Coordinates of C-alpha atoms in Angstrom, one line a residue:
X630 CA 99.3 90.2 107.1
X631 CA 98.5 87.1 105.0
X632 CA 101.2 85.6 102.9
X633 CA 100.9 86.7 99.2
X634 CA 99.7 84.3 96.6
X635 CA 103.2 84.2 95.0
X636 CA 104.9 83.2 98.2
X637 CA 107.8 85.8 98.0
X638 CA 108.1 87.9 101.1
X639 CA 111.0 90.0 102.5
X640 CA 111.5 87.4 105.2
X641 CA 112.0 84.7 102.6
X642 CA 114.5 86.9 100.7
X643 CA 116.5 87.4 103.9
X644 CA 116.4 83.7 104.5
X645 CA 117.7 83.2 101.0
X646 CA 120.6 85.6 101.7
X647 CA 121.6 83.4 104.6
X648 CA 121.4 80.2 102.6
X649 CA 123.5 81.5 99.6
X650 CA 126.3 83.1 101.6
X651 CA 129.5 81.6 100.4
X652 CA 128.0 80.3 97.1
X653 CA 126.7 83.3 95.3
X654 CA 128.7 86.5 95.7
X655 CA 127.7 89.9 96.8
X656 CA 128.2 92.0 93.7
X657 CA 129.4 95.6 93.4
X658 CA 127.2 98.6 92.7
X659 CA 129.3 101.1 90.8
X660 CA 128.7 104.6 89.5
X661 CA 129.0 105.2 85.7
X662 CA 130.5 108.6 85.3
X663 CA 129.8 108.7 81.5
X664 CA 126.2 107.6 81.8
X665 CA 125.6 109.9 84.8
X666 CA 126.7 112.9 82.7
X667 CA 124.7 111.9 79.7
X668 CA 121.4 111.4 81.5
X669 CA 122.0 114.2 84.1
X670 CA 121.4 111.6 86.8
X671 CA 123.3 109.2 89.0
X672 CA 123.5 106.0 87.1
X673 CA 124.6 102.9 89.0
X674 CA 125.5 99.5 87.6
X675 CA 124.8 96.4 89.5
X676 CA 127.5 93.9 88.3
X677 CA 125.9 90.5 88.4
X678 CA 128.4 89.7 85.7
X679 CA 130.9 89.0 88.5
X680 CA 129.0 86.0 89.9
X681 CA 131.1 82.8 89.8
X682 CA 128.9 81.6 86.9
X683 CA 128.8 85.0 85.2
X684 CA 125.1 85.7 85.9
X685 CA 122.5 86.3 88.6
X686 CA 120.9 82.9 88.2
X687 CA 123.2 81.4 90.8
X688 CA 121.4 83.2 93.6
X689 CA 118.1 81.5 93.0
X690 CA 119.5 78.1 92.3
X691 CA 121.7 78.1 95.4
X692 CA 118.8 79.2 97.5
X693 CA 116.5 76.4 96.2
X694 CA 119.0 73.6 96.5
X695 CA 120.0 74.8 100.0
X696 CA 116.3 75.0 101.0
X697 CA 115.7 71.4 99.7
X698 CA 118.6 70.2 101.8
X699 CA 117.3 72.0 104.9
X700 CA 113.9 70.5 104.5
X701 CA 114.5 67.0 103.3
X702 CA 118.2 66.2 103.8
X703 CA 120.8 65.1 101.3
X704 CA 118.7 62.2 100.1
X705 CA 116.4 64.8 98.4
X706 CA 119.1 65.2 95.7
X707 CA 120.2 61.5 95.5
X708 CA 118.9 61.1 92.0
X709 CA 120.3 64.4 90.8
X710 CA 118.9 67.6 89.5
X711 CA 117.6 68.7 86.1
X712 CA 116.3 71.9 84.5
X713 CA 115.6 73.5 81.2
X714 CA 117.4 76.8 80.5
X715 CA 118.6 79.3 77.9
X716 CA 122.0 78.9 79.4
X717 CA 122.7 81.0 82.5
X718 CA 120.3 79.0 84.7
X719 CA 121.7 75.7 83.4
X720 CA 125.2 76.9 84.2
X721 CA 124.1 77.8 87.7
X722 CA 122.5 74.4 88.3
X723 CA 125.6 72.7 86.9
X724 CA 127.8 74.7 89.2
X725 CA 125.8 74.1 92.3
X726 CA 125.4 70.4 91.5
X727 CA 129.1 70.0 91.0
X728 CA 129.8 71.6 94.4
X729 CA 127.4 69.0 96.0
X730 CA 128.7 66.1 94.0
X731 CA 125.3 65.2 92.5
X732 CA 124.5 64.5 88.8
X733 CA 122.9 67.2 86.7
X734 CA 121.1 67.0 83.4
X735 CA 120.6 70.4 81.7
X736 CA 118.0 70.4 78.9
X737 CA 118.5 73.2 76.3
X738 CA 116.7 74.0 73.1
X739 CA 118.7 74.1 69.9
X740 CA 118.4 77.9 69.9
X741 CA 120.8 78.3 72.8
X742 CA 124.2 79.6 71.6
X743 CA 127.0 77.1 71.5
X744 CA 129.2 79.2 74.0
X745 CA 126.5 78.8 76.6
X746 CA 126.2 75.0 76.0
X747 CA 130.0 74.7 76.3
X748 CA 130.0 76.6 79.6
X749 CA 127.4 74.2 81.1
X750 CA 129.3 71.1 79.9
X751 CA 132.6 72.4 81.3
X752 CA 131.0 72.2 84.8
X753 CA 130.4 68.4 84.4
X754 CA 126.7 68.4 83.7
X755 CA 125.1 66.4 80.9
X756 CA 123.5 68.6 78.2
X757 CA 120.5 67.4 76.2
X758 CA 119.5 69.6 73.2
X759 CA 115.8 69.2 72.7
X760 CA 113.5 71.0 70.2
X761 CA 113.4 74.6 69.2
X762 CA 111.8 76.2 72.2
X763 CA 112.0 76.3 76.0
X764 CA 108.7 74.5 76.2
X765 CA 110.1 71.5 74.3
X766 CA 113.1 71.5 76.6
X767 CA 110.8 71.6 79.6
X768 CA 109.1 68.4 78.3
X769 CA 112.3 66.5 78.6
X770 CA 112.7 67.8 82.2
X771 CA 109.2 66.5 83.0
X772 CA 110.2 63.1 81.6
X773 CA 113.4 62.9 83.7
X774 CA 111.5 63.8 86.8
X775 CA 108.8 61.1 86.1
X776 CA 111.1 58.3 85.0
X777 CA 114.3 58.9 86.9
X778 CA 113.2 60.7 90.1
X779 CA 115.4 63.7 89.4
X780 CA 114.6 67.0 91.1
X781 CA 113.6 69.8 88.8
X782 CA 115.1 73.2 89.5
X783 CA 112.9 75.7 87.6
X784 CA 114.5 78.7 85.9
X785 CA 112.1 81.3 87.4
X786 CA 108.7 80.1 88.4
X787 CA 109.2 79.2 92.0
X788 CA 109.2 81.3 95.2
X789 CA 112.6 80.0 96.3
X790 CA 114.1 81.0 93.0
X791 CA 112.5 84.4 93.0
X792 CA 113.6 85.0 96.7
X793 CA 117.2 84.1 95.8
X794 CA 117.1 86.7 93.0
X795 CA 115.5 89.1 95.5
X796 CA 118.8 89.2 97.4
X797 CA 119.9 91.7 94.7
X798 CA 117.2 94.1 95.9
X799 CA 118.4 93.9 99.5
X800 CA 122.0 94.7 98.4
X801 CA 120.7 97.6 96.3
X802 CA 119.0 99.0 99.3
X803 CA 122.0 98.6 101.5
X804 CA 124.4 100.2 99.0
X805 CA 122.0 102.9 97.8
X806 CA 119.2 103.4 100.3
X807 CA 118.0 106.6 98.5
X808 CA 117.7 104.8 95.2
X809 CA 114.8 106.1 93.1
X810 CA 114.5 103.8 90.1
X811 CA 115.8 100.4 88.9
X812 CA 115.6 98.9 85.4
X813 CA 115.6 95.1 85.1
X814 CA 115.4 92.8 82.2
X815 CA 112.1 90.9 82.1
X816 CA 111.4 87.5 80.8
X817 CA 110.1 84.8 83.1
X818 CA 109.9 87.3 85.9
X819 CA 112.1 85.7 88.6
X820 CA 114.7 88.4 88.5
X821 CA 112.4 91.4 88.3
X822 CA 109.9 89.9 90.6
X823 CA 112.4 89.0 93.3
X824 CA 114.2 92.3 93.1
X825 CA 110.9 94.2 93.1
X826 CA 109.5 92.3 96.1
X827 CA 112.6 93.3 98.1
X828 CA 112.6 96.9 96.9
X829 CA 108.9 97.5 97.4
X830 CA 109.0 96.1 100.9
X831 CA 111.9 98.3 101.9
X832 CA 111.2 101.5 99.9
X833 CA 107.7 101.4 98.4
X834 CA 108.1 104.6 96.4
X835 CA 111.0 103.2 94.4
X836 CA 110.1 102.8 90.7
X837 CA 110.6 99.3 89.2
X838 CA 110.9 99.1 85.4
X839 CA 110.9 96.0 83.4
X840 CA 112.5 95.8 79.9
X841 CA 111.6 93.1 77.4
X842 CA 112.4 92.2 73.8
X843 CA 110.5 93.9 71.1
X844 CA 109.2 90.5 69.9
X845 CA 108.6 87.2 71.6
X846 CA 108.1 88.9 75.0
X847 CA 105.9 86.4 76.8
X848 CA 105.5 88.3 80.1
X849 CA 104.6 91.5 78.3
X850 CA 101.9 89.7 76.2
X851 CA 100.7 87.8 79.3
X852 CA 100.3 90.9 81.3
X853 CA 98.3 92.6 78.5
X854 CA 96.1 89.5 78.2
X855 CA 95.6 89.2 82.0
X856 CA 96.8 85.6 82.0
X857 CA 99.8 83.6 80.8
X858 CA 99.9 83.2 77.1
X859 CA 102.3 81.4 74.7
X860 CA 104.5 83.3 72.3
X861 CA 106.7 82.3 69.4
X862 CA 110.4 82.6 70.2
X863 CA 112.6 84.7 68.0
X864 CA 116.4 85.0 67.5
X865 CA 117.7 87.9 69.5
X866 CA 120.9 89.4 70.9
X867 CA 119.0 89.3 74.2
X868 CA 118.4 85.5 73.9
X869 CA 118.3 85.1 77.7
X870 CA 115.0 87.0 77.7
X871 CA 113.4 84.6 75.3
X872 CA 111.0 81.7 76.1
X873 CA 107.6 81.5 77.7
X874 CA 106.5 82.0 81.2
X875 CA 104.5 78.7 81.4
X876 CA 100.7 78.6 80.9
X877 CA 100.4 77.2 84.4
X878 CA 102.6 79.9 85.9
X879 CA 102.0 79.8 89.7
X880 CA 104.4 82.5 91.0
X881 CA 106.1 85.0 88.8
X882 CA 103.2 86.3 86.8
X883 CA 101.4 87.4 90.0
X884 CA 104.6 88.7 91.4
X885 CA 105.6 90.8 88.4
X886 CA 102.0 92.2 88.2
X887 CA 102.3 93.3 91.8
X888 CA 105.7 94.9 91.9
X889 CA 106.4 96.3 88.4
X890 CA 105.5 100.0 87.8
X891 CA 106.5 100.5 84.2
X892 CA 107.4 98.3 81.2
X893 CA 109.3 99.0 78.0
X894 CA 110.3 96.9 75.0
X895 CA 113.5 97.5 73.1
X896 CA 114.7 96.8 69.6
X897 CA 117.6 94.7 68.5
X898 CA 119.5 97.9 67.4
X899 CA 119.0 99.4 70.8
X900 CA 120.3 96.3 72.5
X901 CA 123.3 96.2 70.2
X902 CA 124.1 99.8 70.8
X903 CA 123.9 99.4 74.6
X904 CA 126.1 96.3 74.5
X905 CA 128.8 98.2 72.6
X906 CA 128.5 101.3 74.7
X907 CA 129.0 99.3 77.9
X908 CA 132.1 97.7 76.4
X909 CA 133.6 100.9 75.0
X910 CA 132.8 103.3 77.9
X911 CA 132.6 101.1 80.9
X912 CA 134.9 98.2 79.8
X913 CA 132.1 95.8 80.7
X914 CA 131.4 92.7 78.6
X915 CA 127.7 92.0 78.9
X916 CA 125.2 89.8 77.1
X917 CA 122.2 91.4 75.3
X918 CA 119.8 90.7 78.1
X919 CA 122.1 92.5 80.5
X920 CA 122.1 95.6 78.4
X921 CA 118.4 96.2 78.0
X922 CA 118.1 98.7 80.8
X923 CA 120.5 101.1 79.1
X924 CA 118.8 100.2 75.8
X925 CA 115.5 101.4 77.2
X926 CA 117.0 104.7 78.5
X927 CA 118.5 105.3 75.1
X928 CA 115.7 104.2 72.8
X929 CA 112.8 105.6 74.7
X930 CA 114.6 108.7 76.0
X931 CA 113.4 108.1 79.5
X932 CA 113.6 111.2 81.7
X933 CA 115.6 110.3 84.8
X934 CA 117.2 113.7 85.4
X935 CA 118.2 114.2 89.0
X936 CA 117.3 110.7 90.0
X937 CA 119.4 107.8 91.3
X938 CA 119.0 105.0 88.9
X939 CA 120.3 101.4 89.0
X940 CA 120.7 99.2 85.9
X941 CA 121.0 95.5 86.7
X942 CA 123.7 94.0 84.4
X943 CA 122.5 90.5 84.7
X944 CA 125.1 88.4 82.9
X945 CA 128.2 88.2 80.7
X946 CA 127.4 85.1 78.6
X947 CA 128.2 86.6 75.2
X948 CA 130.4 85.0 72.5
X949 CA 132.8 87.0 70.4
X950 CA 130.7 86.2 67.4
X951 CA 127.6 87.7 69.0
X952 CA 129.6 90.7 70.1
X953 CA 130.7 91.2 66.5
X954 CA 127.1 91.0 65.3
X955 CA 126.2 93.6 67.9
X956 CA 129.0 95.9 66.8
X957 CA 127.9 95.6 63.1
X958 CA 124.2 96.3 64.0
X959 CA 125.3 99.3 66.1
X960 CA 127.4 100.6 63.2
X961 CA 130.6 100.5 65.2

């Protein structure tokens, strides 16, 4: 069989699992009794909130940096690493760089919440606030690569990043081999694409559902158009799902189109309600982007009766201020 155009295979995902062992943790898959009763299904929660950096992003970053070291040696990172990120990816790069003792510059748009900026800075990385969008922050990354020789670690659009995130799919299959359905937040496509690549290779009948914001959903609009398109970013409780997919996207657009079976968009009220429900009933503090799977089940009344369903809770990067805003919007 020829290698797929996006470059993400099950073999690459298993190689990623070997590389990230000891850096990114294997996270629990736990049953929610309350949600299982409500939806007349077995609802399982994949707790990526328990990663050392509080989000799934560490998997892809650790895989890419380890692969660079394997291929090119330590000199590959001599000038340091850089990236643009809405927060979680930047924190993952800062964490991995700090462990290797190499400099890191994280470029963030001014829309990124202050708590996420502080989390990156606490790991010793330099933060540069650039512009009002991810695309403007990416421009600074390109300048650093061209002028300083730094190595760019992309947030999603790279086979090594997607393969790292795909290790979640392998863990899901090991812990719940009879899983029927998984719901994953969808933005740039590295998370859903990687998980979907693993799941479809192991259990092709499993349904993979992506969940996007109701506005500013770049992958959603790109899939409808048949090619990557630009969108205007909007303020959202699910800020980690904002940003474009890159007009020159070379990996995740094709990957998501291949592995995703269904796709829903969710409102701010639905995200808020899901965040509050997960805190009140599951005692889990999650960011808006991590709550969109439950938001889709609630808002669209998805029929999952009798099925085994996993919700990927992707991160815990939420401030108390944002949580209070979510509670107010949810009427709690």
